CSV table of C-alpha atoms in Angstrom, one decimal:
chain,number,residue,atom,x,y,z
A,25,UNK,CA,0.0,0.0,0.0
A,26,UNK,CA,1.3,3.7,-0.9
A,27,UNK,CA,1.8,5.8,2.2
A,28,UNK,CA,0.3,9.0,2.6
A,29,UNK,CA,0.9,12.2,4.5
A,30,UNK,CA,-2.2,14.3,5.2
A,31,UNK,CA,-2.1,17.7,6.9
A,32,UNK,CA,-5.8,19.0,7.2
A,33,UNK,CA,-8.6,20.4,9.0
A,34,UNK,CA,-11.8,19.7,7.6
A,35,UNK,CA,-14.0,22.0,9.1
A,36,UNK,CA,-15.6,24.5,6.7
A,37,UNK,CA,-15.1,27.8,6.6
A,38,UNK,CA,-18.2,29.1,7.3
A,39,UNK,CA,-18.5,26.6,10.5
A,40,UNK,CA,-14.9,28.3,11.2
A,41,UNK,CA,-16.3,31.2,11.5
A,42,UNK,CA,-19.3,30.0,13.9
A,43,UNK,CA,-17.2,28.3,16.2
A,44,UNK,CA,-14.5,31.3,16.2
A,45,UNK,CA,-17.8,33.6,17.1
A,46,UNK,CA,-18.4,31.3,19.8
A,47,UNK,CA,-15.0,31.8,21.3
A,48,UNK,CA,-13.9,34.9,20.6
A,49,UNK,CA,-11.6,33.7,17.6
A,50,UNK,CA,-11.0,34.4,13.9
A,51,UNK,CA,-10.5,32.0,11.8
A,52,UNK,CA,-9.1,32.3,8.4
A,53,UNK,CA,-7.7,29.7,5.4
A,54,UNK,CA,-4.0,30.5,4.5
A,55,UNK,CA,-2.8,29.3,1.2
A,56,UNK,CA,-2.0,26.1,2.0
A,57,UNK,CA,-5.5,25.6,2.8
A,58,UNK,CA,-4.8,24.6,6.7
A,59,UNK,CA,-7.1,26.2,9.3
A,60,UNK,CA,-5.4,29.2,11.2
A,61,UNK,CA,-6.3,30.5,14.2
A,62,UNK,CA,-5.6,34.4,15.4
A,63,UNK,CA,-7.0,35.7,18.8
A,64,UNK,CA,-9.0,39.3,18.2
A,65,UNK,CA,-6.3,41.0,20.2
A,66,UNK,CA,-4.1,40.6,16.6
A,67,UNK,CA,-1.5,37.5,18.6
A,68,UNK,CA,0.6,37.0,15.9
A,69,UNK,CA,0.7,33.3,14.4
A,70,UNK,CA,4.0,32.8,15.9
A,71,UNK,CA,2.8,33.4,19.4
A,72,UNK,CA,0.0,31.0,18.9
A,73,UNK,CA,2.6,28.5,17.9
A,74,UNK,CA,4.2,28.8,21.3
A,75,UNK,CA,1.1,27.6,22.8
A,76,UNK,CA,0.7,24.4,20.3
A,77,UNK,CA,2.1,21.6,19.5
A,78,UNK,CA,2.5,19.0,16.4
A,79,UNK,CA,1.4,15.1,16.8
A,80,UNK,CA,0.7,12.7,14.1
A,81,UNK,CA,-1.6,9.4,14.5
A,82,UNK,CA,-0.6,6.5,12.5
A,83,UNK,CA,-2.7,3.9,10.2
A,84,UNK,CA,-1.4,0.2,9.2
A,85,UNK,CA,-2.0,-3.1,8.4
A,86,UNK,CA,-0.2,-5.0,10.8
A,87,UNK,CA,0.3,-9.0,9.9
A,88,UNK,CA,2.0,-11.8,11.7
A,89,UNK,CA,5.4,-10.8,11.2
A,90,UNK,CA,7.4,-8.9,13.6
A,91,UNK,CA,10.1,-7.5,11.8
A,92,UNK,CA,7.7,-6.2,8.8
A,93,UNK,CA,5.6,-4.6,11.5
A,94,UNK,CA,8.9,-2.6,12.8
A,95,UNK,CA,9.6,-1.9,9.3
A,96,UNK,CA,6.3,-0.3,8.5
A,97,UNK,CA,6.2,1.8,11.9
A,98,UNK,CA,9.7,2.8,11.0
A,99,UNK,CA,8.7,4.3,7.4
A,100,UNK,CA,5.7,6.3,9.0
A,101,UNK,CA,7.9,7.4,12.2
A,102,UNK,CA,9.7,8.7,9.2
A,103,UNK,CA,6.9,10.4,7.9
A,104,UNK,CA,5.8,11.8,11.2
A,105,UNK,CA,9.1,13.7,11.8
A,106,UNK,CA,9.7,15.2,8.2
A,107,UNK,CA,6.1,16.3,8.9
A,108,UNK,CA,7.4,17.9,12.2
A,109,UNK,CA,5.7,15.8,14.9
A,110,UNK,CA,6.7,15.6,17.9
A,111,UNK,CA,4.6,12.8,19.0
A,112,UNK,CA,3.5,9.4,16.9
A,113,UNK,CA,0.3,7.4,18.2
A,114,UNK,CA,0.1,3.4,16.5
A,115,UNK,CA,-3.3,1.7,17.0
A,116,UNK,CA,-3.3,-1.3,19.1
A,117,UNK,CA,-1.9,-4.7,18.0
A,118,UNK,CA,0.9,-2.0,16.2
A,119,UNK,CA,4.1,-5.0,16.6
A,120,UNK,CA,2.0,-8.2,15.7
A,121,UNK,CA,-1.7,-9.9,14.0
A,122,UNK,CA,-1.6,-13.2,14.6
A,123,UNK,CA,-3.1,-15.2,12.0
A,124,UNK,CA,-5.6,-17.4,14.4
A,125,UNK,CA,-6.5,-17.0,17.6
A,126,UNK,CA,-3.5,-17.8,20.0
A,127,UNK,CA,-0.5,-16.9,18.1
A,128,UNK,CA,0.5,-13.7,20.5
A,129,UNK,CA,0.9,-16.2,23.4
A,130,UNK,CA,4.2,-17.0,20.5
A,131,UNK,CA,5.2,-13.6,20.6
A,132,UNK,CA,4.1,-12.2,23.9
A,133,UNK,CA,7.5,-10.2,25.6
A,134,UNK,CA,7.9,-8.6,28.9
A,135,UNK,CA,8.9,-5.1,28.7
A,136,UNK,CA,12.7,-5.0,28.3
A,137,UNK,CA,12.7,-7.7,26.0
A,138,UNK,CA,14.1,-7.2,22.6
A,139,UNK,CA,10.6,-6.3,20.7
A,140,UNK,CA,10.1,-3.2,23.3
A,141,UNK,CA,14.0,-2.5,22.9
A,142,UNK,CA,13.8,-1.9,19.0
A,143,UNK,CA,10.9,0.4,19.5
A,144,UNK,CA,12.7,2.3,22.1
A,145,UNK,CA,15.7,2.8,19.9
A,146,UNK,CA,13.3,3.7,16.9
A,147,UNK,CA,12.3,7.1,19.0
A,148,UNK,CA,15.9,7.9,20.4
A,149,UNK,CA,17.2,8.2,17.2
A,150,UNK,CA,14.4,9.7,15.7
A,151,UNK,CA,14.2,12.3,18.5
A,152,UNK,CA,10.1,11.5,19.0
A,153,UNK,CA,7.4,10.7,21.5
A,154,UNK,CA,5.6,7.4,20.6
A,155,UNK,CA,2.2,5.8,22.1
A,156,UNK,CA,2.4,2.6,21.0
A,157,UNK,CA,-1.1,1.1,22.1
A,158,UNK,CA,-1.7,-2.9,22.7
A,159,UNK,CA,1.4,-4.6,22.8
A,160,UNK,CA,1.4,-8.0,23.7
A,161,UNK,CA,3.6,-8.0,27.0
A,162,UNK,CA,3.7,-11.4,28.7
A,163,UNK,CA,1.0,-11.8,31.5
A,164,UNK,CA,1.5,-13.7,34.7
A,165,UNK,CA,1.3,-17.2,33.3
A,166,UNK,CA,2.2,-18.3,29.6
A,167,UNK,CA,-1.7,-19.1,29.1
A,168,UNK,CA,-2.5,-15.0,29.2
A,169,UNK,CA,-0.7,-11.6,27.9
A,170,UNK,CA,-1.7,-7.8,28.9
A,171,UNK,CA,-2.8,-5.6,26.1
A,172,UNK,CA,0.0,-3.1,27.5
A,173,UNK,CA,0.0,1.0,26.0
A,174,UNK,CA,3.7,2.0,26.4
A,175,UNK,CA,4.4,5.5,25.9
A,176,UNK,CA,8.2,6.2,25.3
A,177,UNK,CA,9.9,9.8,25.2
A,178,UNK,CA,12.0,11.1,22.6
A,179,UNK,CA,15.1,9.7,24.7
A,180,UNK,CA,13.5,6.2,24.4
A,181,UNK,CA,12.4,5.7,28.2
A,182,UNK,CA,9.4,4.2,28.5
A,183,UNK,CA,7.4,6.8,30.5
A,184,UNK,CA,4.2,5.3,31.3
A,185,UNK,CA,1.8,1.9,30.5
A,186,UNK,CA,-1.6,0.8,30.3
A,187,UNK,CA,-3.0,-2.6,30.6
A,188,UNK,CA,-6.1,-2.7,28.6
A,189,UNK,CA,-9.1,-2.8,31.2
A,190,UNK,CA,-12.4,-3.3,28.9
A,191,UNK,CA,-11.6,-7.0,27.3
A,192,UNK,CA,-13.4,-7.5,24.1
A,193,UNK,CA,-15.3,-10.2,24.7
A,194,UNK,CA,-18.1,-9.8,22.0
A,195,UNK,CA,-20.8,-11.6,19.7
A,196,UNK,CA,-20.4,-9.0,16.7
A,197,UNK,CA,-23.7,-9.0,15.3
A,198,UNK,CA,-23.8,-10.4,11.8
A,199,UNK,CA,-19.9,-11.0,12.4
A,200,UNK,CA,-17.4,-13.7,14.5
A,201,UNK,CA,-17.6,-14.3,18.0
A,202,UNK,CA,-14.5,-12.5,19.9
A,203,UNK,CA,-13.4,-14.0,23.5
A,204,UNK,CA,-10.2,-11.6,24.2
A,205,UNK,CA,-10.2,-12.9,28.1
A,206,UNK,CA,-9.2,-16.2,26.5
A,207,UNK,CA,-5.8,-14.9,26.4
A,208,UNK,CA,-5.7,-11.8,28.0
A,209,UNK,CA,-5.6,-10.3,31.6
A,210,UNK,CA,-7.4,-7.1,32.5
A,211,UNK,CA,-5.5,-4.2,33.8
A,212,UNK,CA,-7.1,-2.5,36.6
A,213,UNK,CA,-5.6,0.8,37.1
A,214,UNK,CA,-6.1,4.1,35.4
A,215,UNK,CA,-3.6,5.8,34.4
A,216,UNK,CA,-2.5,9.3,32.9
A,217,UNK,CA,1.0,10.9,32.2
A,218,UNK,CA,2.5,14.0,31.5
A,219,UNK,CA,4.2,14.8,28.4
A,220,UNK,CA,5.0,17.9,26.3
A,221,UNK,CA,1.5,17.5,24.7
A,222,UNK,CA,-0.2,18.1,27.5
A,223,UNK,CA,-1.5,15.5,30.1
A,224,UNK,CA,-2.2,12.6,28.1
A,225,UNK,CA,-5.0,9.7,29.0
A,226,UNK,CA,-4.0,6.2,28.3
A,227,UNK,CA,-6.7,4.1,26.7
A,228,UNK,CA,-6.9,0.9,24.1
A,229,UNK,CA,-9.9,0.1,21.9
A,230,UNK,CA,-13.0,-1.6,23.6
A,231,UNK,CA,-12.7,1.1,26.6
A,232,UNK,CA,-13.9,3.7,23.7
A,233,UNK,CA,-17.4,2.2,25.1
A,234,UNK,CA,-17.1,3.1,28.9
A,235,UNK,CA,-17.8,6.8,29.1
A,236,UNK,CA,-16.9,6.2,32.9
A,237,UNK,CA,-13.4,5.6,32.6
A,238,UNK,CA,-12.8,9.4,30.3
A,239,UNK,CA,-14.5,11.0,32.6
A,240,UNK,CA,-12.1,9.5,35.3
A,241,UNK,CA,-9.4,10.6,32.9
A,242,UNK,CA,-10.8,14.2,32.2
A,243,UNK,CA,-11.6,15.2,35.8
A,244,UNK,CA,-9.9,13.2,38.6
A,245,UNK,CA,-6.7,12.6,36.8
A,246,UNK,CA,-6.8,16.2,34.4
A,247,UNK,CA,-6.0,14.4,31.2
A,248,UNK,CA,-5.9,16.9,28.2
A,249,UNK,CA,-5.4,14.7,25.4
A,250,UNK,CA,-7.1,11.3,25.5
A,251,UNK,CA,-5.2,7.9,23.7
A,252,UNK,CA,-7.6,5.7,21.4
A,253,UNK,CA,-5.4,2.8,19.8
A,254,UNK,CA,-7.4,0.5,18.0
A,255,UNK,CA,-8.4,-2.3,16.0
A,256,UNK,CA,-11.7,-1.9,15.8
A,257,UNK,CA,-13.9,-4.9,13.4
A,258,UNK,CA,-15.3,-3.3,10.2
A,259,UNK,CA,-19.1,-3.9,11.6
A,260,UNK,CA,-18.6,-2.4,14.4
A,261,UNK,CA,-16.4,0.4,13.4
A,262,UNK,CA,-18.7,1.5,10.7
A,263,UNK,CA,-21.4,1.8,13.0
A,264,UNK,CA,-19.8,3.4,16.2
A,265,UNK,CA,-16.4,4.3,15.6
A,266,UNK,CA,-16.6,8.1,14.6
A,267,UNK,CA,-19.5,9.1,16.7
A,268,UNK,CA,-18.3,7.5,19.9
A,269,UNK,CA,-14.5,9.0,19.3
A,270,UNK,CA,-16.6,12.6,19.0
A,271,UNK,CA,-18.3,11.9,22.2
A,272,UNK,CA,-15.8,11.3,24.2
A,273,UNK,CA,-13.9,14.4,23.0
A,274,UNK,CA,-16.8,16.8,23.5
A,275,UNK,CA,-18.1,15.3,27.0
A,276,UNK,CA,-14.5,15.6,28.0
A,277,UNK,CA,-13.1,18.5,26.4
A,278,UNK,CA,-10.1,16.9,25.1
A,279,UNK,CA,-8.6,15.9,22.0
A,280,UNK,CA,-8.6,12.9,21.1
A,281,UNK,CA,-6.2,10.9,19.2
A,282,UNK,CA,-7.1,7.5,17.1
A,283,UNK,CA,-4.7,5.5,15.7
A,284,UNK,CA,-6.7,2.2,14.0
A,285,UNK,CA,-5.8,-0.5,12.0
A,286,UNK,CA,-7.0,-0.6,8.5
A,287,UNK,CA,-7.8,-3.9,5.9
A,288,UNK,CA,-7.2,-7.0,6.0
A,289,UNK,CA,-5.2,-8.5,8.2
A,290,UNK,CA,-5.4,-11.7,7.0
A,291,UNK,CA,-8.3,-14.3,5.9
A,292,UNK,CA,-9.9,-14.4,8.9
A,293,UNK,CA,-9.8,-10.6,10.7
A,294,UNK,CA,-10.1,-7.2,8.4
A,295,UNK,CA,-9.9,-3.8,10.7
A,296,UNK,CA,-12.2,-0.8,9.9
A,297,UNK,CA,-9.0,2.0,10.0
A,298,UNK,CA,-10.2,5.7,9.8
A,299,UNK,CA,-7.1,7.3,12.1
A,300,UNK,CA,-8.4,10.7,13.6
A,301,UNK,CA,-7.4,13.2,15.3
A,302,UNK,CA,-10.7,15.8,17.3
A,303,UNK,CA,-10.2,19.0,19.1
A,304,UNK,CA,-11.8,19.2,22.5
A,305,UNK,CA,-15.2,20.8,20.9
A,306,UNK,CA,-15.3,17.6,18.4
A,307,UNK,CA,-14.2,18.7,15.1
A,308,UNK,CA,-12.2,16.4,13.2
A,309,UNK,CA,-9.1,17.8,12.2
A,310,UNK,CA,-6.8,15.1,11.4
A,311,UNK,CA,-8.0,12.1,9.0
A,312,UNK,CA,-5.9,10.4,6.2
A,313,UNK,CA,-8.1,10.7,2.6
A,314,UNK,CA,-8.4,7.1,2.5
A,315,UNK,CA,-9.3,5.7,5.9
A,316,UNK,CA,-7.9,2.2,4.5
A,317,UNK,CA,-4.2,3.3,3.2
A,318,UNK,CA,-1.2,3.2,5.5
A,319,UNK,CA,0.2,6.4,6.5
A,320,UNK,CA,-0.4,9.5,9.3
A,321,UNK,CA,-2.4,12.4,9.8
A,322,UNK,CA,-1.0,15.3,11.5
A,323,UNK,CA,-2.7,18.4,13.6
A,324,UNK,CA,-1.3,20.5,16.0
A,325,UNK,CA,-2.4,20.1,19.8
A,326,UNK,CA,-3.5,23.6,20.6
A,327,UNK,CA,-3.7,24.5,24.2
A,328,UNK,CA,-5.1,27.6,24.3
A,329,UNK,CA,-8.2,26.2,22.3
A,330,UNK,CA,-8.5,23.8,25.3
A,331,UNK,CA,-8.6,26.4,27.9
A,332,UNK,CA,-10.9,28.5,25.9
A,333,UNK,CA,-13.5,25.8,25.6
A,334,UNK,CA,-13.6,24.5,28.8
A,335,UNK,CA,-13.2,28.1,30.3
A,336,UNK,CA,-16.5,29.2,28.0
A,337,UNK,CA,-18.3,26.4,29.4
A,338,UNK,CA,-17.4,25.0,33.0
A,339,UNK,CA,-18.5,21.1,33.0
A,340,UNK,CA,-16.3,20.7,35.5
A,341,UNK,CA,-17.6,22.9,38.3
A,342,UNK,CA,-21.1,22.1,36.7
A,343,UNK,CA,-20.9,18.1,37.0
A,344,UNK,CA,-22.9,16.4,39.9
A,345,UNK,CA,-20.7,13.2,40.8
A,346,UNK,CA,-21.9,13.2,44.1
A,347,UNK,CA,-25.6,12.3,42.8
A,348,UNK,CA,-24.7,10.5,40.4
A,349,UNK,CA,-22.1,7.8,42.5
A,350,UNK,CA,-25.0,8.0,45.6
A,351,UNK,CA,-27.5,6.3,43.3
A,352,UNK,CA,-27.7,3.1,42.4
A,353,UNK,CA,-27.6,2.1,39.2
């Protein structure tokens, strides 16, 4: 498959200019046709640069073949920096697809083994953040793995991980029967982590469904930026995938960032892809043309757009978790 960089923000013009009226923004097209943002007070561009950042969220096919997998991340860590990304998000399953069910028990790794090691290396000397969601670390017992999110610095430490807590265990309708607790142990602790691109929420796939553990993330552990990395089935992802990745970006008033897998993985499993990237008030403004192709799409985190939307409107002193955890449901 041809790799592709895309570098967008798809929100008209004239919805632009509603949502700049809204928040005391103007918001004009430069020639490039990216979205521009310039505070009333005349801030210059370069000033609202200081207060943003550039990440990139990744799409692949990922098979049963470690050392292709590490090749393909490598080409679009490669596209993520010439784009000027300072951050790279995989979708879950990024090092390995097995072919039937069982394989990863093969292939599982605790974290300083040598599958964890090339990845590490892959951002020291490419000077870049990565959140590499769902890697098969090895679980207590060879029977079981943890579907682990590592996120790794630009020095290649490994700053912070996630074990998978939502286990997708799931009759797709008009689809296969999924049992992921066959192999797989669930995490049980939330968990967020500072980073240059804000305070970032650790997530992987099937949690997209649990509106209670963003909110966690949002308000008791002041996430900014919420990680989706995913291999969600075509069914289901048609159906749900956008409009629950929207929802959890406007109930929380992050951004959110989605990196799926895309096609066929082999005879048995196909992915639905679609990679995005949404600003805390739910506008897309990172997706690849072709939400099948490998390759990245790239926005910049913008901080003060944060602040201005949950400053304009306060859920968080609004919220009623105290009624709400009192009642039984």
């Amino acid at each position: 498959m041809p790799f592709c960089l895309h570098i967008t923000r798809t929100r008209s013009l004239d919805t632009a200019r509603v949502f700049s009226q809204r928040f005391k923004l103007i918001a004009y097209r430069s020639s490039s046709n990216s979205l521009t943002v310039q505070s009333r007070a005349g801030e210059s561009e370069s000033i609202m640069a200081a207060n943003s950042v550039r990440v990139a969220v990744a799409q692949m096919t990922s098979i049963n073949d470690l050392a292709a997998n590490f090749a393909a991340c490598s080409l679009l860590v490669k596209e993520a920096t010439s784009a000027g990304a300072k951050l790279l998000c995989f979708p879950e399953s990024f090092a390995y697809v097995g072919a039937k069910d069982g394989d990863i028990l093969k292939v599982a790794e605790p974290l300083d083994g040598p599958t964890m090691k090339q990845y590490c290396s892959l951002a020291r000397e490419s000077s870049i953040w990565l959140s590499l969601g769902g890697f098969q670390q090895k679980g207590h017992d060879d029977q079981h793995i943890r579907n682990t999110h590592v996120v790794i610095d630009d020095a290649g430490n490994i700053r912070s991980t996630y074990q998978k807590i939502h286990l997708f265990d799931v009759d797709v309708p008009g689809g296969r029967v999924y049992k992921e607790s066959q192999f797989t142990e669930p995490g049980k602790e939330i968990v967020a982590v500072d980073s240059p691109f804000g305070r970032l929420g650790l997530t992987v796939c099937y949690d997209l469904r649990f509106p209670e553990l963003y909110q966690q993330l949002r308000f008791k552990h002041k996430a900014q930026v919420l990680l989706v990395p995913a291999a969600f089935t075509k069914l289901t992802g048609q159906a749900h995938w956008e409009i629950l990745l929207r929802a959890r970006a406007i109930e929380t008033q992050c951004y959110v960032i989605a990196a799926a897998q895309a096609g066929k993985h082999n005879d048995k499993r196909e992915s639905f892809g679609d990679s995005l990237i949404i600003d805390p008030w739910g506008t897309i403004v990172g997706r690849l043309p072709d939400p099948l192709s490998s390759g990245i799409a790239v926005a910049d985190i913008d901080f003060s757009l944060i602040d201005s939307v949950r400053s304009k409107m306060p859920i968080d002193k609004q919220r009623k978790p105290d009624l709400w955890t009192s009642a039984s449901l």
